[in-house]
Structures are given as C-alpha cells and as structure tokens.
Tab-separated table of C-alpha atoms in Angstrom:
chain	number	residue	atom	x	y	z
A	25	UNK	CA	-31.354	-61.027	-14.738
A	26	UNK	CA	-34.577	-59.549	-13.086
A	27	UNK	CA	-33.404	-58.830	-10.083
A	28	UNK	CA	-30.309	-57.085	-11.052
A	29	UNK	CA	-31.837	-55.212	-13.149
A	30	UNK	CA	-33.586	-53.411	-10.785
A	31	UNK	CA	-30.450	-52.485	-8.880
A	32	UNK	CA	-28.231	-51.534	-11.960
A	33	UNK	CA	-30.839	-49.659	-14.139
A	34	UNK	CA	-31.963	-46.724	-11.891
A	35	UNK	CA	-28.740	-46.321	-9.771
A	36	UNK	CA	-31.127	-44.035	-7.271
A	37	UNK	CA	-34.290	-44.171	-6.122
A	38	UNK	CA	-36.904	-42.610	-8.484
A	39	UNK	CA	-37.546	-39.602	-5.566
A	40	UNK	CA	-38.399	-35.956	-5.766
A	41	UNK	CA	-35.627	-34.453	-7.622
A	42	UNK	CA	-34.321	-31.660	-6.466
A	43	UNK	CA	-32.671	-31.976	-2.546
A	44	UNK	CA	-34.949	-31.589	0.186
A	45	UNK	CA	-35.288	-28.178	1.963
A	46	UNK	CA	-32.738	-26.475	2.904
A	47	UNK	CA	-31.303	-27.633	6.575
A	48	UNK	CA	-32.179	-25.480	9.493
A	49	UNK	CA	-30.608	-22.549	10.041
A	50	UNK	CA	-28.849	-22.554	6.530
A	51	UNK	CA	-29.890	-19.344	4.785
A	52	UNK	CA	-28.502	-15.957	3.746
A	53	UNK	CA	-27.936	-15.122	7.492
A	54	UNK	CA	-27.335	-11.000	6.624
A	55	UNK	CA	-29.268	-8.559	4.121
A	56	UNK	CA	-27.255	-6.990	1.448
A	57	UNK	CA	-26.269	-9.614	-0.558
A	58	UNK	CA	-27.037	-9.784	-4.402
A	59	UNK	CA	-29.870	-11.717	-5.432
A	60	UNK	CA	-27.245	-14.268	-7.367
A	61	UNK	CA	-25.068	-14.413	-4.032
A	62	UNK	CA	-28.616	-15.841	-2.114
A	63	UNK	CA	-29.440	-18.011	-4.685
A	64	UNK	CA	-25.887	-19.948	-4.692
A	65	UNK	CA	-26.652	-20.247	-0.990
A	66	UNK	CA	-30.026	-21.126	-1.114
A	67	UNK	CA	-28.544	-24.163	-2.975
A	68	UNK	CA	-26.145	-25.254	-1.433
A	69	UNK	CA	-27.781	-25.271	1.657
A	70	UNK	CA	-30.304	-28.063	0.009
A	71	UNK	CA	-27.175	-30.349	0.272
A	72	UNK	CA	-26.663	-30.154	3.971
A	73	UNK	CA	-26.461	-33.755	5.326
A	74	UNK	CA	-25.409	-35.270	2.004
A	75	UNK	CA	-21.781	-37.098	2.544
A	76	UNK	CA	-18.389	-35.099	0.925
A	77	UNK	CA	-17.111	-36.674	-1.644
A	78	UNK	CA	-13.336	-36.189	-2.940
A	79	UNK	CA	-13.846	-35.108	-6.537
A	80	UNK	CA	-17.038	-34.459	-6.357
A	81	UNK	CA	-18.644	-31.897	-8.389
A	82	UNK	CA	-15.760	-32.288	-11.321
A	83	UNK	CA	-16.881	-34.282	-14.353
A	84	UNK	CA	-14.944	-32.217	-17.340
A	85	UNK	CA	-17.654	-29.702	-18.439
A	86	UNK	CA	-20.233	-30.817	-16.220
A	87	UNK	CA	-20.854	-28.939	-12.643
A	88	UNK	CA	-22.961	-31.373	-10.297
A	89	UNK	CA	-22.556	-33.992	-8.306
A	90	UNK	CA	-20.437	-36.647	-9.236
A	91	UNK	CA	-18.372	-39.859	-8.309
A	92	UNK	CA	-16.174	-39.592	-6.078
A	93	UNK	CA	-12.548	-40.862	-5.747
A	94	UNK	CA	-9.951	-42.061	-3.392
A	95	UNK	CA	-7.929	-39.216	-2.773
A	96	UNK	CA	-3.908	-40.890	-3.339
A	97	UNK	CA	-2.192	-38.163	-2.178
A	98	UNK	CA	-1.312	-39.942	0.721
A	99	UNK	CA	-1.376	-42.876	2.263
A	100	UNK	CA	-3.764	-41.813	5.520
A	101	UNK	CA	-5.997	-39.552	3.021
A	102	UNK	CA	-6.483	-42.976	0.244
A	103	UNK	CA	-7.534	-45.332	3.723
A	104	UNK	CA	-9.973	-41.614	4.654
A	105	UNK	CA	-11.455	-41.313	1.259
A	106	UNK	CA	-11.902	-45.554	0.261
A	107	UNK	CA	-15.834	-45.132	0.630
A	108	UNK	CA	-15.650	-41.768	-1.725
A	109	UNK	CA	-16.748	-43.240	-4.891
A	110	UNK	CA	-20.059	-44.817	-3.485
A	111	UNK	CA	-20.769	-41.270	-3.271
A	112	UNK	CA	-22.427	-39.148	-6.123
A	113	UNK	CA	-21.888	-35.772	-4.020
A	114	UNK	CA	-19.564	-33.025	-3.710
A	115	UNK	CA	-15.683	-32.126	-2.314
A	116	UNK	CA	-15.155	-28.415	-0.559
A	117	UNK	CA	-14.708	-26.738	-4.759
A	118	UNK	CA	-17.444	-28.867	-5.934
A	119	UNK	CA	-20.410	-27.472	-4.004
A	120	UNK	CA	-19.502	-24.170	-4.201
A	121	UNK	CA	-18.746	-24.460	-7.994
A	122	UNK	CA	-22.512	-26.104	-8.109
A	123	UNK	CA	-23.841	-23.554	-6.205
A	124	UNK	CA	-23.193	-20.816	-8.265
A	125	UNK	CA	-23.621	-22.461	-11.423
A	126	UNK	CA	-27.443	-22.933	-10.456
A	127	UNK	CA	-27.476	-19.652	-9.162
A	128	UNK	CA	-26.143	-17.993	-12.155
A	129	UNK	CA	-26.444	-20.448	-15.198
A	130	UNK	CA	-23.139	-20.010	-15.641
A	131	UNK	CA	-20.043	-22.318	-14.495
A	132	UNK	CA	-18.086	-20.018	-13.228
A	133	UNK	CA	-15.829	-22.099	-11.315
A	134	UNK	CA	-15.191	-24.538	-13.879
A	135	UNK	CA	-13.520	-27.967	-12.387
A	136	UNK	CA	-10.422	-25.873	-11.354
A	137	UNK	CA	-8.220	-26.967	-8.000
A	138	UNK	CA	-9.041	-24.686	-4.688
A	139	UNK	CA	-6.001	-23.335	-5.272
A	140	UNK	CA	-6.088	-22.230	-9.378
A	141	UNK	CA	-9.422	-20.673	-8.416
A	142	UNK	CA	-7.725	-18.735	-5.688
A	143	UNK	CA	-4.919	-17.898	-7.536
A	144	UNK	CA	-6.939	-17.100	-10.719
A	145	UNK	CA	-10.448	-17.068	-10.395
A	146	UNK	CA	-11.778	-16.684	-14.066
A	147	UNK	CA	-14.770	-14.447	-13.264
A	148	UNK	CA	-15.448	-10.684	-12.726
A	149	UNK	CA	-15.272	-10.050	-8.488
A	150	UNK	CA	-14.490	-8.342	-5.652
A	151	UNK	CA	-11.733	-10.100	-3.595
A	152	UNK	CA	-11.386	-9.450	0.507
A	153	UNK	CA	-7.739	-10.511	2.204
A	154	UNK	CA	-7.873	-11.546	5.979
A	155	UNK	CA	-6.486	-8.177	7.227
A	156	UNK	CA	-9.976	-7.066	6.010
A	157	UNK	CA	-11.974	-8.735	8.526
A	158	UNK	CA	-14.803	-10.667	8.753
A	159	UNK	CA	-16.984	-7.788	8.413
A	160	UNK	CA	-17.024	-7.136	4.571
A	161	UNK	CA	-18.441	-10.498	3.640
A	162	UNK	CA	-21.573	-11.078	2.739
A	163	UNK	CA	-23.920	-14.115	2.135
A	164	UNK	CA	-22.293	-16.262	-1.068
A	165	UNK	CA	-18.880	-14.984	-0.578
A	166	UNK	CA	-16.344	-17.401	-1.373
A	167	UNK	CA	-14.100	-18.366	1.881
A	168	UNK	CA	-10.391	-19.904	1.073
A	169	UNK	CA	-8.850	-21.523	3.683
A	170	UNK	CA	-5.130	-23.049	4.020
A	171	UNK	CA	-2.100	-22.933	6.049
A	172	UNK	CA	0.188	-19.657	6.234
A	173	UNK	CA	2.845	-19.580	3.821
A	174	UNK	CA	0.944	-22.253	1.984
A	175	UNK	CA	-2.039	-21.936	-0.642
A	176	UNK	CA	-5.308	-22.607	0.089
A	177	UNK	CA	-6.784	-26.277	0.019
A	178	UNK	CA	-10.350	-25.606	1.383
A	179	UNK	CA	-13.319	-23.479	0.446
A	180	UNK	CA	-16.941	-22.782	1.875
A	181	UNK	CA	-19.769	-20.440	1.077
A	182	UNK	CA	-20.302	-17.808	3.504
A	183	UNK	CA	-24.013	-17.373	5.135
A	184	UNK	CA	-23.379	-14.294	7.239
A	185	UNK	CA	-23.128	-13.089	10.795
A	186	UNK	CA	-20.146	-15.730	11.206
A	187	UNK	CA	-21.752	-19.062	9.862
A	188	UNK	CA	-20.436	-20.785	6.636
A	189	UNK	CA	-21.802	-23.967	4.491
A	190	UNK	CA	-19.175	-26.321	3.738
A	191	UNK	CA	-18.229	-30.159	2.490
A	192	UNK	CA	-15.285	-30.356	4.993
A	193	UNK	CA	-13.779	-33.760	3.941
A	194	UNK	CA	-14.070	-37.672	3.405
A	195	UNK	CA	-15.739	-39.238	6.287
A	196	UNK	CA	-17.994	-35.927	7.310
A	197	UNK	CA	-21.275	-34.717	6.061
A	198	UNK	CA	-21.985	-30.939	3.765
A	199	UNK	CA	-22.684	-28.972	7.197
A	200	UNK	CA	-22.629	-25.709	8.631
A	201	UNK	CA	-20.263	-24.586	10.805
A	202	UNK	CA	-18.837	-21.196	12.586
A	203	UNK	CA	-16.100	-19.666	10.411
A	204	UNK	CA	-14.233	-19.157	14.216
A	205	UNK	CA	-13.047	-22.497	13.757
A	206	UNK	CA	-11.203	-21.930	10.615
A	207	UNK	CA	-10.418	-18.651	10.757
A	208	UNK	CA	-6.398	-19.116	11.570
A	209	UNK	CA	-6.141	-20.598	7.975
A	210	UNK	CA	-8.685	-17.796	6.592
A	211	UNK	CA	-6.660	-16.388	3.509
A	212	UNK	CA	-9.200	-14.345	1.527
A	213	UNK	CA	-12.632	-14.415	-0.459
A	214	UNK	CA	-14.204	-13.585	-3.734
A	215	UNK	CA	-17.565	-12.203	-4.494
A	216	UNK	CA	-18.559	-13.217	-8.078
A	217	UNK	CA	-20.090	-10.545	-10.130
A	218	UNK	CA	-22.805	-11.781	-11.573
A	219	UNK	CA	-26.895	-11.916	-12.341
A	220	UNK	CA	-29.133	-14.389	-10.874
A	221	UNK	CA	-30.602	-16.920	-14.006
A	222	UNK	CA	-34.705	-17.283	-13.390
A	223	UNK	CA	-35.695	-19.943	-12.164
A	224	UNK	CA	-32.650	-21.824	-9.800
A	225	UNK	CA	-35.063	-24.673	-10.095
A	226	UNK	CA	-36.739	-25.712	-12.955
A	227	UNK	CA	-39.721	-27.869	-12.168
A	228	UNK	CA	-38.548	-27.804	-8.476
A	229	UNK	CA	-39.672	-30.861	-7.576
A	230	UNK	CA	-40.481	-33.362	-10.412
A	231	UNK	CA	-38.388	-35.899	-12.183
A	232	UNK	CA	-36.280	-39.101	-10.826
A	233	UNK	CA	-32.526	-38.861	-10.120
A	234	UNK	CA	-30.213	-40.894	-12.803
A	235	UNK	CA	-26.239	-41.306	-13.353
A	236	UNK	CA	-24.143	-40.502	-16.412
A	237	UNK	CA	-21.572	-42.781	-17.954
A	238	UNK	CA	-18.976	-42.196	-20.442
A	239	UNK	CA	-18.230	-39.184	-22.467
A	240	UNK	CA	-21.218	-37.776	-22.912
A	241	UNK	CA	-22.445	-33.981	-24.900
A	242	UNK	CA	-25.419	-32.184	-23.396
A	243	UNK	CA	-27.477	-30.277	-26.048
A	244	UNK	CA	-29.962	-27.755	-26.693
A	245	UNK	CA	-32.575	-30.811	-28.467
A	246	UNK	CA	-32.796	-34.209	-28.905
A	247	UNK	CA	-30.668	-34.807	-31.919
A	248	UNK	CA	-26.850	-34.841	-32.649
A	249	UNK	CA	-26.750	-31.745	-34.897
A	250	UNK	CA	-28.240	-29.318	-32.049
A	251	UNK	CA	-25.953	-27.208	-30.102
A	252	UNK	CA	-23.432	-28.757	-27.173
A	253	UNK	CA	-24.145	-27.152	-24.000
A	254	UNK	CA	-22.481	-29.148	-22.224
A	255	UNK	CA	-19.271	-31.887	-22.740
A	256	UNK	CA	-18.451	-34.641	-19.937
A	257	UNK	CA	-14.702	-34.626	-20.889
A	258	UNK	CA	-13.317	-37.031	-18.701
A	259	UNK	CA	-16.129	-39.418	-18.049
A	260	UNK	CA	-16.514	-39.164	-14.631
A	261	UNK	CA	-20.514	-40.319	-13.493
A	262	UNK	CA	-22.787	-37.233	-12.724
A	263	UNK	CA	-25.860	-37.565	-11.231
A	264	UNK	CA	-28.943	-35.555	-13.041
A	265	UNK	CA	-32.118	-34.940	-12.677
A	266	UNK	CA	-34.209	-36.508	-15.320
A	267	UNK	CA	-37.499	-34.606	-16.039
A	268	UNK	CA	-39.071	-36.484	-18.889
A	269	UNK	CA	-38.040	-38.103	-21.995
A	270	UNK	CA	-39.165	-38.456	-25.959
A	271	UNK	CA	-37.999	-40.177	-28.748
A	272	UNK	CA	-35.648	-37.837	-30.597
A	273	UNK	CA	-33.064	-38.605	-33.653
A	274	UNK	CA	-31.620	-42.635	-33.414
A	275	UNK	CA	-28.057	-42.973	-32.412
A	276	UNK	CA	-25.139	-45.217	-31.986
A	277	UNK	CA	-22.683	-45.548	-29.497
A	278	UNK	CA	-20.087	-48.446	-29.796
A	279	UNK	CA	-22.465	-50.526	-31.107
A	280	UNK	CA	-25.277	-49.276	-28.689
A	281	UNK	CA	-28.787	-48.078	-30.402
A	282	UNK	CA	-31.125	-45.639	-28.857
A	283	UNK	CA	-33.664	-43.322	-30.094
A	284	UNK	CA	-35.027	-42.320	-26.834
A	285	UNK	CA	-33.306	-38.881	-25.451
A	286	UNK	CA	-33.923	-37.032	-21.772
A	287	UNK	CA	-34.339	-33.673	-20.389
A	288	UNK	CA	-32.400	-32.302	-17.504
A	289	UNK	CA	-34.001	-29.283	-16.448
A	290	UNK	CA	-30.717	-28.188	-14.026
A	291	UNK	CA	-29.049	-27.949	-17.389
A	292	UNK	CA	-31.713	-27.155	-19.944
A	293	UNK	CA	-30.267	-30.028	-21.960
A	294	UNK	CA	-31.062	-33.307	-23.263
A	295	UNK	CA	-28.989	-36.184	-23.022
A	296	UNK	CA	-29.333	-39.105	-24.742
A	297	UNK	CA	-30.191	-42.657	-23.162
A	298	UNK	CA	-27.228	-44.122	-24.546
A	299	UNK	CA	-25.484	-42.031	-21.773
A	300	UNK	CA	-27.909	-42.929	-19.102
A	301	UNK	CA	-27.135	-46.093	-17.412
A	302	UNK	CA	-30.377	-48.212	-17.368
A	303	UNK	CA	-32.495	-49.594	-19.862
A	304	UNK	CA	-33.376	-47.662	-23.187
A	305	UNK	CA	-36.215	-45.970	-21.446
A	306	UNK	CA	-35.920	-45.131	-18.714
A	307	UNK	CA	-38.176	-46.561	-15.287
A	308	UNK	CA	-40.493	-44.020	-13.696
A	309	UNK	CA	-40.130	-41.071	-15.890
A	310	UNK	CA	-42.728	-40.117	-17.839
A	311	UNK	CA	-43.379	-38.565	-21.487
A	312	UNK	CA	-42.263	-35.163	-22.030
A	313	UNK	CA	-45.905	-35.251	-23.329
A	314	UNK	CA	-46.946	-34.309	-19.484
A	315	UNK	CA	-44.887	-31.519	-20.224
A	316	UNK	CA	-46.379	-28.982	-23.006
A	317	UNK	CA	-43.665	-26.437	-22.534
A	318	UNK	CA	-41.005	-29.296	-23.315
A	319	UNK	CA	-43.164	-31.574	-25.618
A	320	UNK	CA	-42.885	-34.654	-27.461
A	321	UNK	CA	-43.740	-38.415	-26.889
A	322	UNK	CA	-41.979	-41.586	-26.594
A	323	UNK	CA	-44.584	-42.986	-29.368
A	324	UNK	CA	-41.845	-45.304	-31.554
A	325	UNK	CA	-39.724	-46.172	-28.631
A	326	UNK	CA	-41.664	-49.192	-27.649
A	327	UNK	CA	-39.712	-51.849	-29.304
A	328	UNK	CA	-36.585	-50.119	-28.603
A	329	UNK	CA	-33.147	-51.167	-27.421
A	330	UNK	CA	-29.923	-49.322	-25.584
A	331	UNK	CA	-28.263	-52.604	-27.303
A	332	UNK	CA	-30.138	-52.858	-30.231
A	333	UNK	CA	-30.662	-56.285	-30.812
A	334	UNK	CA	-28.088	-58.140	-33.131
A	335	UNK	CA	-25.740	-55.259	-33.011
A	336	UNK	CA	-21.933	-55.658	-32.130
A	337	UNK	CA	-20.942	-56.115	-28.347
A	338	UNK	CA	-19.202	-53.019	-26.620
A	339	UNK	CA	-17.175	-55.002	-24.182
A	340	UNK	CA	-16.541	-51.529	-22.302
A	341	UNK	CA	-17.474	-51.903	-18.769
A	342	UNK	CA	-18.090	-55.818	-19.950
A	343	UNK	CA	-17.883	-59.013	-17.449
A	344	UNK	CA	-18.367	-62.283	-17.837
A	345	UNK	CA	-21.372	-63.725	-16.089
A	346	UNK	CA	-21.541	-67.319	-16.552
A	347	UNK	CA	-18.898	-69.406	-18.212
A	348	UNK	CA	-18.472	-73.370	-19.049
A	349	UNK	CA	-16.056	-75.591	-21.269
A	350	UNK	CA	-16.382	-77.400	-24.273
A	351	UNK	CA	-13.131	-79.901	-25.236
A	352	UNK	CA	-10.946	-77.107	-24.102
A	353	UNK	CA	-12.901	-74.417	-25.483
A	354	UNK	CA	-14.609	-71.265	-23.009
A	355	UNK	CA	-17.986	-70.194	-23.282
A	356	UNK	CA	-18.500	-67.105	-21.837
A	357	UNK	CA	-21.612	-65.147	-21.229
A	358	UNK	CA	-20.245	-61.665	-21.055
A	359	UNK	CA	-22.626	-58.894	-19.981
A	360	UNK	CA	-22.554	-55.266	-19.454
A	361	UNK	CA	-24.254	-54.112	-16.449
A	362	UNK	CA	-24.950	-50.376	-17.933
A	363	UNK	CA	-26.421	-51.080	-21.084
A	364	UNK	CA	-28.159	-54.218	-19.834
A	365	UNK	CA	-26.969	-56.136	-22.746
A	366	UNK	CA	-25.441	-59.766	-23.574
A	367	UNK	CA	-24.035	-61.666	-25.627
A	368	UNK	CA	-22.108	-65.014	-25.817
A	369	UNK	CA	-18.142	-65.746	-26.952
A	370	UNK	CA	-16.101	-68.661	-27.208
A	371	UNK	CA	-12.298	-68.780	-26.434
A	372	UNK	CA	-9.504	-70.941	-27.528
A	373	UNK	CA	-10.962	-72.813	-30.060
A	374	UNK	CA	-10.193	-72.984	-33.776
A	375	UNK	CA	-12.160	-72.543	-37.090
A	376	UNK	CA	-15.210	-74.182	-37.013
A	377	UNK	CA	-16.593	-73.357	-33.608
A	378	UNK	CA	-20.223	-71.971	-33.207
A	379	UNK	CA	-21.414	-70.085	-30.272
A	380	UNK	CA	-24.499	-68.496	-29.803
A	381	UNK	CA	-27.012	-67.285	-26.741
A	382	UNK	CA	-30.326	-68.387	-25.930
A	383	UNK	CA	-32.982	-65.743	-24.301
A	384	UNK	CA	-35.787	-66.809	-21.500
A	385	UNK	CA	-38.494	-64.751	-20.467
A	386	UNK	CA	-39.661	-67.382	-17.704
A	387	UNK	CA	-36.568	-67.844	-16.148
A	388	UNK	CA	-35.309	-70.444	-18.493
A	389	UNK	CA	-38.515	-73.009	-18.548
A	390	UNK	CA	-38.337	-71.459	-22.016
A	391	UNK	CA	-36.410	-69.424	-24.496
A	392	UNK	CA	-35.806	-68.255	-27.400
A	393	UNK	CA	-32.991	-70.097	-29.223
A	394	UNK	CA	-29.723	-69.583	-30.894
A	395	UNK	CA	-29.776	-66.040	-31.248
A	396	UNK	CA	-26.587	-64.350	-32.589
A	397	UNK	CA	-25.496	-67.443	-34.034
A	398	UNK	CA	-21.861	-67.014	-35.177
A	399	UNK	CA	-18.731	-69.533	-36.462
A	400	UNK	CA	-15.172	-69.046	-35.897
A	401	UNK	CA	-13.509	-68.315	-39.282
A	402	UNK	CA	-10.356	-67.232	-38.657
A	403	UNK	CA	-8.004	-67.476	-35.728
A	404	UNK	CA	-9.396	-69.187	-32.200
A	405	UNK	CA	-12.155	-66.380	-30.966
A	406	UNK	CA	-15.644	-65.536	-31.987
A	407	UNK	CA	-19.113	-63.319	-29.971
A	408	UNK	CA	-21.715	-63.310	-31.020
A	409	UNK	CA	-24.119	-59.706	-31.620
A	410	UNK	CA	-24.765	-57.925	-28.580
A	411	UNK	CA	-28.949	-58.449	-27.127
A	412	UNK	CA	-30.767	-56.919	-24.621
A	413	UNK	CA	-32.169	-58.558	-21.373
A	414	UNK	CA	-33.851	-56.395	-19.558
A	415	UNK	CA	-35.769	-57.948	-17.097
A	416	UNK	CA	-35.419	-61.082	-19.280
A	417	UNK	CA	-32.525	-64.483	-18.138
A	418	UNK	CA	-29.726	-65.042	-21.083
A	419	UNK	CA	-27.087	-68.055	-21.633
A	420	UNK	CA	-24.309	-68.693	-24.297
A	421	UNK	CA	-24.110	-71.791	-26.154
A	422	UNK	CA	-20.914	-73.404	-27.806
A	423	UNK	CA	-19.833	-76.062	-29.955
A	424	UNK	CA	-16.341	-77.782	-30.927
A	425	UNK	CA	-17.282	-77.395	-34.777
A	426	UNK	CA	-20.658	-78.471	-36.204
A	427	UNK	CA	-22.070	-81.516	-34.953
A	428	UNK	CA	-19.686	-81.328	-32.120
A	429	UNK	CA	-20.647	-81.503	-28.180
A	430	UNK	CA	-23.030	-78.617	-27.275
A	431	UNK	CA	-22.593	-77.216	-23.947
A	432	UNK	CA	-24.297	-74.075	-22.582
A	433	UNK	CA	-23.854	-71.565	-19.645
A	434	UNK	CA	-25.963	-71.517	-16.447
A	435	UNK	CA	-28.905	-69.003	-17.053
A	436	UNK	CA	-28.412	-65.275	-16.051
C-alpha cells in the first residue's frame, strides 16, 4: 500500500505552518483599534485566497479550520456547496470565530449560528445598529449582515475606512471587499471586549499541517490524566498545525495503540496520534527535542504502531480492499485508510474456517505469513487482529475448515 500511503497519511503537504502573509491591502485600515481587535484581523487576513467552506471553522470545542459540508438547506445551495467538504477552511462565522480566538486565546464565538451570535453574543462588547453609521467602527468589529425584517445570515470582520474581510460563500474565495456592497443588509456590529494573548503565533512559521479525526480531547501534556483544553464534540476533521511530537503516556482507542502524542502550538495542546490521521509518527515532524522550551523525545516510539500489531480491528471508517471466495465463503481484506491498518475476515462460512493475512515488504515477492491466524468457533464470521502496513503490501487468507482449499486475496 506504498503509494497510498503517501496520499492518506499526511492529508496536506508538510509546508510552513502558519498561512502565508497576509494578502495585500488586508490590514487594520484605521488607528484606534485595540491591540486584540488588530490581531483578529491580522489573522484573518492570512486566509485571504483560501476557498469558503460551509461549516467551516465548527468542530464542537475546536475553533479552526475544518471540513466542510454540503449545505441541505436547499436544493440550489446542496448543488453550490457539493465541493465544500474537500475543503479544510472556513464559512462567514468560522473565520471570524478563528480570528478572534487567536487573537485573544479565548473562543469567544464558540460554534454558534450567525444568527445566535447576533442575537446573543456570549462575550463582554460594545454593539453599533445601522442608524449609527459606518463611522463608529473600527478595525475587528464584527459586521452582521441579512435581509430587513429577517435575522442576519452573514458576518465579516471590519478593516476600516470602508473595507471588510470576509468568506462570502461556497464557490468564492476568503476576500476583501467594500462594505458598500452589503451595506442594504447591514444590521449591526459588536466589538468584543477583550485583551490580546502574546504571541498570535507561536513558532510562526514551523511545523507541518495535519487533520483530526474522531472525537478527540486536547490537553495541557501528553498523557490522559492532564487537563482538557480542548473537546472535538462532534467529530468533525480540523486541520492543526503540528509543531513536534514525543512519546508521552500509551493509549488505546478502539483497539488502536499509540504512545506517540503532538503539540499544536495554535492551541497550546497536545493531541494524541491516535487522533491524527497518518501513521503512528508522524512524516516530517520532528522531535520536540529541537524544541527545549517544549521538550521530550520520541526515543521508545520506534517500534511503534497506531494499530498495534495483533490488536482487535476498529472497523470504523473500515473498507474492504481486496476480496476472493472460497466454496462459498468471502475473504475480505478490510483496511482502514486513517489508521493505516489491516486485517483479514471471512464471511458466510461455518465453524471450522481459518482466515488469516500475510504481510510483504517487497511487494509480495515475499512475506511474512499467517499472521492473525484465527478459526471460526461459533456462528459463520471470524477477523482476524488488526496489523499495520505502513508503507508495507497486506493480503487475507481463508480456508473451508482445516485442510480445506486455501485461497488468498490479491496483494494491497
């Protein structure tokens, strides 16, 4: 499976972190503003150019940009939004919720709707109604937008002297535009009160882009009794910035075993691999060993797994690769493209049956065999343990009761 691997394990290039510079001509456009306010901008504007994404930004817990989704609510916005979840960016509430979480530390926006933010915003502010003018905002002011008599369904960070930063909608890029062309649906703004956190961006520059899967906590260390930061309630992908890594405490996931856990220095978390989808360590980051401040090694993580070798299959997120017949009975090769792991089951068989899966490191000239060797003892299914194969080829084996016929899968 070498050359998936490559594809699967990194889901983005290993590039300079943090988004490039910001995009000409978006900037704090007008003095005045509080240092916070500039910040939120400052960051926002390092998305210009990046596609909008409906949903973006709103994994449970977890500000940043995320998958998007195809946006149902009717039929002309589902065929608008189809490419949305190749997208790990941002919706109109997304960026801005981003942008002042970096700027403040704080997620102040939580993942609420446009219009539960405008209705109840959640955070200490000033608020400005249209009837006020144009004149009162300042740089970072938050801009709702909406038809009269109707609540708001857009938002955009204000820049100053009439210029805005917004993700406008599926199909169009985070841009700037003049806040002339939305001002007949202008219904208000809000001007958080609060202090900028040091440092917007940690390590501005350094580290290799990742995605999330499942459910996963974001703590204060690397072990499973440290503080949650952070909680990815609803599962949605994010995708983080990945400093380093080190070999922390050993957990388990669903059968998944990983001792190897990662920084994110836009959170000032670590995650561990198990939630990271790719191999158990991770390509192209280093040791948080080049990192004194941080420090640790991945010394012990050498012979490690995100499967664990032998342990049971999580058939989460689980296909089947290659599959063959054997007097009736399938042989499947099911394999997870996250966790990079295989393993081999036979269907519709009875007691008796063996299956197993057979490992090649040279494309299948040879292998190691019969791994995960396991019998049918009750009922007509059996799989075998779960085994990684990273880089590696894989095939399940199956029998119609010892000494029967063997027949195997195609390599993969």
């Amino acid at each position: 499976m070498a050359a998936l691997v490559t594809v699967v394990s990194l889901g983005l290039p290993a590039v300079s972190a943090a988004p490039a510079a910001a995009a000409t001509g978006c900037a704090p456009l007008q003095s005045g503003a509080s240092a916070a306010a500039q910040a939120a901008v400052e960051v926002a504007c390092r998305y210009v150019g990046e596609p909008y994404a409906w949903g973006g930004g709103h994994a449970q817990g977890v500000p940043g940009p995320s998958q998007g989704m195809v946006d149902r609510s009717t039929p002309l916005n589902a065929i608008q939004s189809a490419a949305d979840p190749t997208y790990w960016s941002f919706d109109c509430i997304g960026l801005v919720r981003w942008a002042w979480y970096k700027a403040t530390g704080r997620d102040l926006i939580t993942e609420r709707t446009t219009q539960a933010t405008f209705a109840a915003p959640g955070y200490a502010h000033t608020k400005f109604m249209k009837s006020q003018g144009s004149g009162v905002l300042l740089p970072g002011d938050i801009m709702y937008f909406g038809r009269e008599g109707f609540g708001p369904t857009h938002v955009a960070l204000y820049l100053g002297n009439g210029w805005m930063v917004e993700a406008p909608e599926s199909g169009m890029k985070i841009q700037v535009n003049s806040i002339s062309a939305r001002w007949e649906r202008y219904q208000g703004a809000f001007r958080p009160h609060a202090d900028a956190t040091p440092g917007v961006w940690s390590w501005d520059g350094h580290g290799s882009y990742q995605k999330t899967w499942g459910q996963p906590n974001l703590r204060q260390d690397s072990n499973t009794s440290s503080r949650i930061n952070f909680t990815n309630g609803n599962g949605i992908s994010v995708k983080v910035r990945v400093l380093c890594q080190r070999v922390g405490e050993r957990a388990t996931l669903d059968g998944m075993v990983n001792n190897v856990w990662s920084f994110l220095p836009d959170y000032h978390s670590w995650i561990s691999n198990l939630f990271v989808q790719g191999p158990a360590v991770l390509r192209d980051v280093p040791s948080c060993g080049n990192y004194p401040q941080i420090g640790g090694t991945l010394a012990g993580a050498e012979n490690n797994t995100s499967c664990g070798d032998g342990t049971e299959p999580d058939s989460a997120g689980a296909w089947t690769a290659k599959s063959t017949t054997v007097f009736g009975r399938t042989v499947e090769l099911r394999y997870n493209s996250t966790t990079q792991c295989a393993w081999g089951r036979i269907i519709g068989g009875t007691v008796g049956d063996e299956i197993w899966v057979d490992r090649s490191a040279d494309g299948g000239t040879t292998w190691d065999p019969m791994l995960g060797f396991t019998t049918i003892t009750s009922g007509n299914d059996a799989y075998t343990t779960q085994w990684n194969d990273a880089g590696l080829v894989m095939r399940a084996c199956g029998t119609n009761g010892p000494g029967g016929a063997i027949e195997c899968t195609g390599w993969f």
